[in-house]
Short mmCIF file of C-alpha atoms (C1' of nucleotides) in Angstrom, two decimals:
data_model
loop_
_atom_site.label_atom_id
_atom_site.label_comp_id
_atom_site.label_asym_id
_atom_site.label_seq_id
_atom_site.Cartn_x
_atom_site.Cartn_y
_atom_site.Cartn_z
CA MET A 1 38.51 -21.55 19.23
CA GLY A 2 36.72 -18.24 19.74
CA THR A 3 36.90 -17.36 16.09
CA GLU A 4 33.43 -18.59 15.28
CA ASP A 5 32.03 -16.66 18.19
CA ARG A 6 33.72 -13.50 17.02
CA LYS A 7 32.53 -14.00 13.47
CA GLU A 8 29.03 -14.53 14.71
CA ARG A 9 29.37 -11.38 16.77
CA GLU A 10 30.63 -9.44 13.77
CA LYS A 11 27.82 -10.76 11.66
CA GLU A 12 25.37 -9.69 14.30
CA GLN A 13 26.96 -6.24 14.39
CA MET A 14 26.55 -5.96 10.67
CA ARG A 15 22.94 -7.03 10.95
CA GLN A 16 22.40 -4.34 13.53
CA LEU A 17 24.11 -1.75 11.35
CA ILE A 18 21.81 -2.60 8.48
CA ILE A 19 18.74 -2.42 10.68
CA LYS A 20 19.88 0.83 12.26
CA THR A 21 20.46 2.34 8.83
CA ALA A 22 17.12 1.10 7.60
CA MET A 23 15.45 2.74 10.59
CA GLN A 24 17.25 6.00 9.99
CA LEU A 25 16.08 6.10 6.42
CA PHE A 26 12.64 5.07 7.56
CA ILE A 27 12.36 7.92 10.04
CA GLU A 28 14.07 10.53 7.89
CA LYS A 29 12.56 9.78 4.53
CA GLY A 30 9.63 7.47 5.10
CA MET A 31 9.00 3.88 4.17
CA ASP A 32 9.32 4.47 0.45
CA ASN A 33 12.96 5.41 0.77
CA VAL A 34 14.01 2.31 2.65
CA SER A 35 15.28 0.59 -0.45
CA ILE A 36 17.96 -2.05 -0.33
CA ARG A 37 20.05 0.16 -2.55
CA ALA A 38 19.59 3.16 -0.26
CA ILE A 39 20.62 1.16 2.78
CA ALA A 40 23.62 -0.26 0.96
CA GLU A 41 24.73 3.16 -0.19
CA LYS A 42 24.50 4.60 3.30
CA ILE A 43 26.71 1.89 4.81
CA GLU A 44 28.95 1.93 1.75
CA TYR A 45 28.36 -1.64 0.78
CA SER A 46 27.02 -3.07 -2.42
CA PRO A 47 23.31 -3.92 -2.56
CA GLY A 48 24.10 -7.59 -2.96
CA SER A 49 25.94 -7.73 0.35
CA ILE A 50 22.75 -7.09 2.27
CA TYR A 51 21.66 -10.55 1.24
CA THR A 52 24.49 -12.12 3.18
CA TYR A 53 22.78 -10.87 6.32
CA PHE A 54 19.10 -10.94 5.44
CA LYS A 55 17.10 -13.34 3.33
CA ASP A 56 15.13 -10.53 1.79
CA LYS A 57 13.88 -7.02 2.36
CA SER A 58 10.94 -8.11 4.45
CA GLU A 59 13.31 -9.41 7.12
CA ILE A 60 14.69 -5.91 7.54
CA ILE A 61 11.28 -4.31 7.50
CA HIS A 62 10.24 -6.72 10.18
CA ALA A 63 12.81 -5.28 12.55
CA ILE A 64 11.40 -1.77 12.13
CA HIS A 65 7.94 -3.20 12.54
CA THR A 66 8.96 -4.78 15.84
CA GLU A 67 10.55 -1.56 17.04
CA GLY A 68 7.23 0.16 16.44
CA PHE A 69 5.46 -2.32 18.68
CA GLU A 70 8.09 -1.83 21.37
CA LYS A 71 7.40 1.90 21.29
CA LEU A 72 3.67 1.42 21.52
CA TYR A 73 3.90 -1.08 24.33
CA ALA A 74 6.25 1.20 26.27
CA LEU A 75 3.62 3.91 26.03
CA GLN A 76 0.88 1.60 27.18
CA LYS A 77 3.00 0.60 30.19
CA THR A 78 2.97 4.20 31.39
CA LEU A 79 -0.68 3.53 32.25
CA ASP A 80 0.22 0.73 34.65
CA GLY A 81 -0.44 2.97 37.62
CA VAL A 82 -3.93 3.97 36.62
CA GLU A 83 -6.22 2.16 39.04
CA ASN A 84 -9.64 2.75 37.58
CA PRO A 85 -9.98 0.59 34.45
CA VAL A 86 -12.37 3.07 32.87
CA ASP A 87 -9.85 5.88 33.18
CA LYS A 88 -7.19 3.54 31.93
CA LEU A 89 -9.28 2.65 28.90
CA ALA A 90 -10.02 6.27 28.10
CA GLN A 91 -6.39 7.26 28.45
CA MET A 92 -5.29 4.29 26.39
CA GLY A 93 -7.58 5.38 23.59
CA ARG A 94 -6.13 8.88 23.49
CA LEU A 95 -2.62 7.57 23.85
CA TYR A 96 -3.15 5.17 20.97
CA MET A 97 -4.45 7.91 18.69
CA LYS A 98 -1.59 10.18 19.70
CA PHE A 99 0.94 7.46 18.91
CA ALA A 100 -0.68 6.77 15.58
CA LEU A 101 -0.82 10.37 14.46
CA GLU A 102 2.60 11.36 15.75
CA ASN A 103 4.33 8.27 14.36
CA ARG A 104 2.45 7.83 11.14
CA ASP A 105 5.12 5.87 9.36
CA TYR A 106 5.49 3.45 12.24
CA TYR A 107 1.76 3.11 12.63
CA ASP A 108 1.33 2.55 8.95
CA LEU A 109 3.91 -0.21 8.92
CA MET A 110 2.49 -1.83 12.04
CA PHE A 111 -1.19 -1.81 11.22
CA ILE A 112 -1.85 -0.78 7.65
CA ALA A 113 0.92 -1.59 5.21
CA LYS A 114 0.50 -4.46 2.79
CA GLY A 115 3.02 -7.24 2.68
CA VAL A 116 4.10 -6.95 6.30
CA ALA A 117 1.60 -9.10 8.17
CA GLU A 118 1.52 -11.47 5.21
CA LYS A 119 5.16 -12.35 5.81
CA ILE A 120 4.56 -13.42 9.38
CA THR A 121 4.41 -17.18 9.40
CA GLU A 122 5.67 -18.10 12.84
CA LYS A 123 3.13 -17.87 15.63
CA GLN A 124 5.55 -16.23 18.01
CA GLU A 125 6.12 -13.37 15.60
CA TRP A 126 2.73 -12.04 16.61
CA ASP A 127 3.86 -11.81 20.24
CA VAL A 128 5.00 -8.17 20.24
CA GLY A 129 1.67 -7.17 18.81
CA ASN A 130 -0.41 -9.51 20.93
CA ARG A 131 1.18 -8.07 24.05
CA SER A 132 -0.36 -4.70 23.25
CA TYR A 133 -3.65 -6.26 22.31
CA ASP A 134 -3.72 -8.22 25.56
CA TYR A 135 -2.99 -5.08 27.52
CA LEU A 136 -6.11 -3.53 26.05
CA ARG A 137 -8.08 -6.72 26.51
CA GLU A 138 -7.15 -6.96 30.18
CA THR A 139 -8.31 -3.41 30.76
CA VAL A 140 -11.57 -4.11 28.98
CA LYS A 141 -12.00 -7.25 31.05
CA GLU A 142 -11.57 -5.26 34.25
CA CYS A 143 -14.17 -2.79 33.04
CA ILE A 144 -16.58 -5.62 32.42
CA ASP A 145 -15.79 -7.40 35.69
CA GLN A 146 -16.30 -4.22 37.64
CA GLY A 147 -19.59 -3.55 35.92
CA TYR A 148 -18.50 -0.53 33.91
CA ILE A 149 -19.14 -2.19 30.60
CA ASN A 150 -22.35 -4.08 30.08
CA ASP A 151 -21.37 -6.87 27.75
CA PRO A 152 -19.94 -10.26 28.64
CA ASN A 153 -18.11 -10.72 25.34
CA VAL A 154 -14.63 -9.43 26.16
CA ASP A 155 -13.30 -10.14 22.69
CA ALA A 156 -16.12 -8.38 20.89
CA VAL A 157 -15.74 -5.28 23.03
CA THR A 158 -11.96 -5.28 22.76
CA PHE A 159 -11.95 -5.76 19.02
CA GLY A 160 -14.63 -3.13 18.62
CA ILE A 161 -12.66 -0.57 20.57
CA TRP A 162 -9.47 -1.40 18.72
CA GLY A 163 -11.32 -1.16 15.43
CA PHE A 164 -12.75 2.18 16.44
CA VAL A 165 -9.41 3.86 17.21
CA HIS A 166 -7.59 2.09 14.42
CA GLY A 167 -10.28 3.07 11.98
CA MET A 168 -10.00 6.75 12.70
CA ALA A 169 -6.22 6.63 12.64
CA ALA A 170 -6.09 4.64 9.41
CA LEU A 171 -8.57 6.89 7.63
CA ILE A 172 -6.54 9.94 8.55
CA ILE A 173 -3.13 8.45 7.82
CA ARG A 174 -4.20 7.11 4.46
CA GLY A 175 -5.69 10.45 3.46
CA ARG A 176 -9.36 9.49 3.46
CA CYS A 177 -10.27 12.59 5.42
CA ALA A 178 -8.31 14.94 3.23
CA MET A 179 -11.51 16.75 2.33
CA MET A 180 -11.89 17.87 5.94
CA PRO A 181 -9.79 20.69 7.41
CA GLU A 182 -7.03 19.64 9.81
CA GLU A 183 -8.47 21.27 12.92
CA PHE A 184 -11.86 19.83 12.16
CA ILE A 185 -10.38 16.35 12.10
CA GLU A 186 -8.64 16.85 15.41
CA GLN A 187 -11.79 18.11 17.07
CA THR A 188 -13.86 15.36 15.55
CA VAL A 189 -11.50 12.62 16.71
CA SER A 190 -11.53 14.07 20.18
CA GLY A 191 -15.31 14.27 20.07
CA SER A 192 -15.58 10.67 18.88
CA LEU A 193 -13.39 9.44 21.71
CA SER A 194 -15.57 11.30 24.20
CA PHE A 195 -18.72 10.01 22.61
CA MET A 196 -17.58 6.43 22.82
CA TYR A 197 -16.27 6.85 26.33
CA THR A 198 -19.53 8.38 27.49
CA HIS A 199 -21.79 5.81 25.94
CA LEU A 200 -19.98 2.57 26.35
CA ILE A 201 -19.55 3.00 30.07
CA ASN A 202 -22.16 2.70 32.82
CA ASN A 203 -21.97 5.26 35.54
CA MET B 1 -17.54 18.19 -39.99
CA GLY B 2 -18.39 15.26 -37.74
CA THR B 3 -14.89 13.89 -37.87
CA GLU B 4 -13.73 15.43 -34.64
CA ASP B 5 -16.83 14.15 -32.90
CA ARG B 6 -16.19 10.66 -34.17
CA LYS B 7 -12.54 10.80 -33.14
CA GLU B 8 -13.53 11.96 -29.71
CA ARG B 9 -16.06 9.14 -29.55
CA GLU B 10 -13.44 6.61 -30.63
CA LYS B 11 -11.02 7.95 -28.10
CA GLU B 12 -13.68 7.65 -25.44
CA GLN B 13 -14.36 4.06 -26.54
CA MET B 14 -10.70 3.26 -26.21
CA ARG B 15 -10.64 4.85 -22.77
CA GLN B 16 -13.58 2.68 -21.79
CA LEU B 17 -11.90 -0.41 -23.18
CA ILE B 18 -8.82 0.29 -21.12
CA ILE B 19 -10.86 0.88 -17.99
CA LYS B 20 -12.96 -2.22 -18.61
CA THR B 21 -9.84 -4.29 -19.07
CA ALA B 22 -8.27 -2.82 -15.97
CA MET B 23 -11.38 -3.73 -13.98
CA GLN B 24 -11.37 -7.26 -15.33
CA LEU B 25 -7.78 -7.75 -14.26
CA PHE B 26 -8.57 -6.09 -10.95
CA ILE B 27 -11.43 -8.45 -10.21
CA GLU B 28 -9.79 -11.57 -11.59
CA LYS B 29 -6.28 -11.15 -10.29
CA GLY B 30 -6.35 -8.37 -7.73
CA MET B 31 -4.85 -4.94 -7.66
CA ASP B 32 -1.28 -6.16 -8.01
CA ASN B 33 -1.92 -7.53 -11.46
CA VAL B 34 -3.38 -4.36 -12.90
CA SER B 35 -0.11 -3.33 -14.48
CA ILE B 36 0.02 -1.08 -17.51
CA ARG B 37 1.74 -3.90 -19.33
CA ALA B 38 -0.95 -6.40 -18.37
CA ILE B 39 -3.70 -4.10 -19.58
CA ALA B 40 -1.84 -3.40 -22.82
CA GLU B 41 -1.27 -7.08 -23.46
CA LYS B 42 -4.93 -7.91 -22.92
CA ILE B 43 -6.12 -5.33 -25.44
CA GLU B 44 -3.23 -6.16 -27.77
CA TYR B 45 -1.68 -2.72 -27.71
CA SER B 46 1.76 -1.65 -26.69
CA PRO B 47 2.21 -0.34 -23.14
CA GLY B 48 3.12 3.09 -24.44
CA SER B 49 -0.23 3.48 -26.19
CA ILE B 50 -2.05 3.59 -22.88
CA TYR B 51 -0.46 6.97 -22.33
CA THR B 52 -2.30 8.43 -25.30
CA TYR B 53 -5.50 7.91 -23.36
CA PHE B 54 -4.44 8.36 -19.76
CA LYS B 55 -1.92 10.68 -18.19
CA ASP B 56 -0.69 7.96 -15.88
CA LYS B 57 -1.72 4.78 -14.13
CA SER B 58 -3.47 6.57 -11.30
CA GLU B 59 -6.05 7.90 -13.76
CA ILE B 60 -7.05 4.35 -14.60
CA ILE B 61 -7.07 3.26 -10.98
CA HIS B 62 -9.31 6.18 -10.23
CA ALA B 63 -12.00 4.76 -12.48
CA ILE B 64 -12.01 1.47 -10.58
CA HIS B 65 -12.01 3.43 -7.37
CA THR B 66 -15.11 5.34 -8.48
CA GLU B 67 -16.86 2.14 -9.53
CA GLY B 68 -16.32 0.86 -6.00
CA PHE B 69 -18.05 3.88 -4.54
CA GLU B 70 -20.94 3.43 -6.96
CA LYS B 71 -21.37 -0.12 -5.73
CA LEU B 72 -21.31 0.91 -2.11
CA TYR B 73 -23.75 3.76 -2.60
CA ALA B 74 -26.14 1.49 -4.50
CA LEU B 75 -26.11 -0.82 -1.49
CA GLN B 76 -26.77 2.01 0.91
CA LYS B 77 -29.71 3.14 -1.22
CA THR B 78 -31.42 -0.19 -0.58
CA LEU B 79 -31.96 1.14 2.94
CA ASP B 80 -33.98 4.09 1.72
CA GLY B 81 -37.20 2.46 2.81
CA VAL B 82 -36.14 1.83 6.40
CA GLU B 83 -38.14 4.29 8.47
CA ASN B 84 -36.56 3.99 11.88
CA PRO B 85 -33.12 5.68 11.77
CA VAL B 86 -31.75 3.36 14.44
CA ASP B 87 -32.65 0.31 12.40
CA LYS B 88 -31.23 2.03 9.36
CA LEU B 89 -27.97 2.73 11.16
CA ALA B 90 -27.65 -0.83 12.42
CA GLN B 91 -28.38 -2.26 9.00
CA MET B 92 -25.97 0.16 7.38
CA GLY B 93 -23.22 -1.01 9.69
CA ARG B 94 -23.72 -4.64 8.80
CA LEU B 95 -24.12 -3.83 5.14
CA TYR B 96 -20.87 -1.86 5.18
CA MET B 97 -18.95 -4.71 6.79
CA LYS B 98 -20.45 -7.17 4.35
CA PHE B 99 -19.44 -5.01 1.41
CA ALA B 100 -15.94 -4.59 2.77
CA LEU B 101 -15.35 -8.27 3.41
CA GLU B 102 -16.99 -9.53 0.23
CA ASN B 103 -15.27 -6.97 -2.01
CA ARG B 104 -11.91 -6.76 -0.34
CA ASP B 105 -10.02 -5.50 -3.35
CA TYR B 106 -12.53 -2.76 -3.97
CA TYR B 107 -12.64 -1.83 -0.32
CA ASP B 108 -8.89 -1.76 -0.12
CA LEU B 109 -8.63 0.55 -3.09
CA MET B 110 -11.40 2.82 -1.82
CA PHE B 111 -10.36 3.21 1.79
CA ILE B 112 -6.93 1.76 2.46
CA ALA B 113 -4.57 1.77 -0.49
CA LYS B 114 -1.75 4.26 -0.60
CA GLY B 115 -1.39 6.61 -3.52
CA VAL B 116 -5.06 6.70 -4.40
CA ALA B 117 -6.47 9.45 -2.18
CA GLU B 118 -3.20 11.33 -2.57
CA LYS B 119 -3.86 11.78 -6.27
CA ILE B 120 -7.22 13.44 -5.71
CA THR B 121 -6.69 17.14 -6.13
CA GLU B 122 -10.03 18.39 -7.39
CA LYS B 123 -12.67 18.95 -4.73
CA GLN B 124 -15.41 17.37 -6.78
CA GLU B 125 -13.47 14.11 -7.00
CA TRP B 126 -14.47 13.45 -3.43
CA ASP B 127 -18.14 13.63 -4.36
CA VAL B 128 -18.72 9.91 -4.92
CA GLY B 129 -17.28 9.21 -1.52
CA ASN B 130 -18.89 12.11 0.26
CA ARG B 131 -22.28 10.96 -0.98
CA SER B 132 -21.88 7.76 1.02
CA TYR B 133 -20.53 9.62 4.01
CA ASP B 134 -23.45 12.03 3.90
CA TYR B 135 -25.89 9.17 3.73
CA LEU B 136 -24.46 7.87 7.00
CA ARG B 137 -24.34 11.36 8.46
CA GLU B 138 -27.97 12.00 7.64
CA THR B 139 -29.00 8.79 9.38
CA VAL B 140 -26.93 9.68 12.41
CA LYS B 141 -28.51 13.12 12.43
CA GLU B 142 -31.97 11.60 12.44
CA CYS B 143 -30.99 9.37 15.34
CA ILE B 144 -29.81 12.40 17.27
CA ASP B 145 -32.81 14.51 16.35
CA GLN B 146 -35.19 11.79 17.42
CA GLY B 147 -33.38 11.35 20.70
CA TYR B 148 -31.90 7.92 19.99
CA ILE B 149 -28.34 9.13 20.27
CA ASN B 150 -27.36 11.38 23.12
CA ASP B 151 -24.69 13.61 21.62
CA PRO B 152 -25.19 16.85 19.74
CA ASN B 153 -21.96 16.53 17.72
CA VAL B 154 -23.17 14.89 14.52
CA ASP B 155 -19.73 14.85 12.95
CA ALA B 156 -18.03 13.26 15.91
CA VAL B 157 -20.61 10.51 16.10
CA THR B 158 -20.58 9.92 12.36
CA PHE B 159 -16.82 9.81 12.12
CA GLY B 160 -16.64 7.56 15.16
CA ILE B 161 -19.06 5.08 13.67
CA TRP B 162 -17.30 5.17 10.33
CA GLY B 163 -13.97 4.68 12.06
CA PHE B 164 -15.37 1.78 14.01
CA VAL B 165 -16.58 -0.23 11.02
CA HIS B 166 -13.69 0.80 8.83
CA GLY B 167 -11.23 -0.14 11.54
CA MET B 168 -12.49 -3.68 11.85
CA ALA B 169 -12.66 -4.11 8.09
CA ALA B 170 -9.19 -2.67 7.54
CA LEU B 171 -7.60 -4.79 10.25
CA ILE B 172 -9.09 -7.91 8.75
CA ILE B 173 -8.37 -7.06 5.12
CA ARG B 174 -4.78 -6.11 5.84
CA GLY B 175 -4.19 -9.31 7.78
CA ARG B 176 -3.81 -7.84 11.26
CA CYS B 177 -6.14 -10.44 12.69
CA ALA B 178 -4.44 -13.35 11.03
CA MET B 179 -3.62 -14.82 14.42
CA MET B 180 -7.32 -15.30 15.11
CA PRO B 181 -9.32 -18.14 13.54
CA GLU B 182 -11.69 -17.12 10.74
CA GLU B 183 -14.92 -18.04 12.54
CA PHE B 184 -13.75 -16.26 15.65
CA ILE B 185 -13.28 -13.08 13.66
CA GLU B 186 -16.75 -13.32 12.15
CA GLN B 187 -18.38 -13.84 15.53
CA THR B 188 -16.33 -11.09 17.09
CA VAL B 189 -17.22 -8.58 14.39
CA SER B 190 -20.85 -9.47 14.79
CA GLY B 191 -20.54 -9.14 18.55
CA SER B 192 -18.84 -5.76 18.21
CA LEU B 193 -21.57 -4.43 15.97
CA SER B 194 -24.18 -5.56 18.49
CA PHE B 195 -22.23 -4.09 21.37
CA MET B 196 -21.98 -0.71 19.69
CA TYR B 197 -25.58 -0.79 18.60
CA THR B 198 -26.76 -1.63 22.10
CA HIS B 199 -24.72 0.96 23.89
CA LEU B 200 -24.76 3.94 21.61
CA ILE B 201 -28.52 4.01 21.42
CA ASN B 202 -31.03 5.10 24.07
CA ASN B 203 -34.13 3.00 24.36
"C1'" DT C 1 -5.93 12.65 -55.78
"C1'" DT C 2 -2.04 14.39 -53.50
"C1'" DC C 3 0.46 16.12 -49.88
"C1'" DA C 4 1.45 18.45 -45.60
"C1'" DA C 5 0.10 18.30 -40.89
"C1'" DT C 6 -1.71 15.98 -37.27
"C1'" DT C 7 -2.43 11.98 -34.56
"C1'" DA C 8 -1.79 7.19 -33.04
"C1'" DT C 9 1.22 3.43 -32.32
"C1'" DT C 10 5.16 1.04 -31.43
"C1'" DA C 11 9.64 -0.60 -29.99
"C1'" DA C 12 13.18 0.59 -27.45
"C1'" DA C 13 15.07 2.75 -23.75
"C1'" DC C 14 15.28 4.83 -19.01
"C1'" DA C 15 14.92 4.78 -14.17
"C1'" DA C 16 14.12 2.30 -9.82
"C1'" DG C 17 13.38 -1.35 -7.36
"C1'" DG C 18 14.31 -6.34 -5.47
"C1'" DT C 19 17.10 -10.19 -6.16
"C1'" DT C 20 20.67 -13.50 -8.04
"C1'" DC C 21 25.13 -14.92 -9.44
"C1'" DA C 22 29.74 -15.63 -11.17
"C1'" DA C 23 33.98 -13.76 -10.11
"C1'" DT C 24 37.02 -11.78 -6.90
"C1'" DA C 25 38.96 -10.78 -2.50
"C1'" DT C 26 39.55 -11.96 2.13
"C1'" DA C 27 40.01 -14.73 6.11
"C1'" DT C 28 40.40 -19.14 8.36
"C1'" DA C 29 42.08 -23.87 9.50
"C1'" DA C 30 45.30 -27.30 8.76
"C1'" DT D 1 51.87 -22.22 2.88
"C1'" DT D 2 47.93 -23.78 0.98
"C1'" DA D 3 43.27 -25.43 0.49
"C1'" DT D 4 38.78 -24.25 2.06
"C1'" DA D 5 35.23 -21.33 3.47
"C1'" DT D 6 33.32 -16.81 3.67
"C1'" DA D 7 32.41 -12.03 2.33
"C1'" DT D 8 31.98 -8.73 -1.17
"C1'" DT D 9 31.27 -6.86 -5.43
"C1'" DG D 10 29.60 -5.46 -9.91
"C1'" DA D 11 27.02 -6.77 -13.31
"C1'" DA D 12 23.04 -8.82 -14.68
"C1'" DC D 13 18.07 -10.30 -14.50
"C1'" DC D 14 13.38 -9.25 -13.87
"C1'" DT D 15 9.56 -6.38 -13.05
"C1'" DT D 16 7.51 -1.90 -12.65
"C1'" DG D 17 5.90 2.87 -14.61
"C1'" DT D 18 7.02 6.16 -17.91
"C1'" DT D 19 9.27 8.70 -21.90
"C1'" DT D 20 10.73 9.26 -26.49
"C1'" DA D 21 12.25 8.98 -31.23
"C1'" DA D 22 10.76 6.82 -35.16
"C1'" DT D 23 7.12 5.01 -37.85
"C1'" DA D 24 2.45 4.35 -39.47
"C1'" DA D 25 -2.06 5.96 -40.13
"C1'" DT D 26 -5.35 9.44 -40.64
"C1'" DT D 27 -7.11 13.84 -41.81
"C1'" DG D 28 -7.97 18.49 -44.05
"C1'" DA D 29 -6.96 21.23 -47.65
"C1'" DA D 30 -5.21 22.21 -52.32
#
DNA sequence: TTCAATTATTAAACAAGGTTCAATATATAA
DNA sequence: TTATATATTGAACCTTGTTTAATAATTGAA
């Protein structure tokens, strides 16, 4: 009796269609236009139907959220070949900022938006994010082990560095630097990254 | 003909009452419960009346926003007496984190929330915030001038430090560290502050 | 004081959003 | 074929911010 299998497959297809549509809207028109009604309209279903496939809106958002972390991790993985952990760390910092500023909606959803992290109840739901965090942490650990960073507290250093890049990104994305000219911001971010790089590392 | 004066005074009183009520709700029940309807109900007016005194909700939010910056600046001013700029900087960092974590709703509104900064169109509206930024910048400048920080780019250093503390605060407030135990976060933040302090300064 | 003009206030409505639900249509299993 | 289960819909509910027409109150002048 393969009927159940097929139905499950069809249901999964529908789920994917909804997610795909949500992502399209997300990329094209930003988070604010990913409304249940907008998704429904685009797939020519009624808003209520969405609820046959998802418990609530946050379940759909979560999929976009996860996609964002996939993108970020894929970028981080391009640094796999970098031998020197200090170089790797420096490049990771610039790569992170670049990702944040070139994918502002994704970044916002992943690290800033309200009501996203709050919905995560299952431990394993943090995995996609932790993977990226651990990638940074490992690099920091190598820097410490090889004597490039002079502090035994891996977590403090890692969190500090994350905070540093996230902070700049978040301030820019949420318009808290709007009083500064665009080019000035760019230069300043670049200068900050250099400053940190120069001072946190022993040569 | 003092009538117009009185009317203006009464109107101003009403504005203050609305703002006061909004702040009460804000502090008691958080940002999400500062709805026009909630404010109106508390002062026993109809929701529509609010619009005689404020163009829209963002004008009311802006008042709370400004109050937050007043609070922060008042805290910063307690450091006026600290002679050594390095000490001042270190203390300012801890004070900033303390403010952020003990006044999460205020901090959120001031530095994270969407749709707040976006509404600021007039240059002078940034003044309350810039004052705090300049206070940090001045301290950083002193550190550089006195040879404690080895980087001529005042803005890059200032923005970097701001980003660093803001980043940690924002990650915590917006629940991006929810996978870590509370005490661990506290220790880590403290460790990060120490790490930065130790490494960014020449002794 | 009276009355026209202004101003303040309200209730109701609108628009958008998430979500629920009874009714309908469709598909499945026996 | 028929009873059961599932999918879908449209309308409704609820909660926002905001607008508006109607009403009430106040004011300035005659």
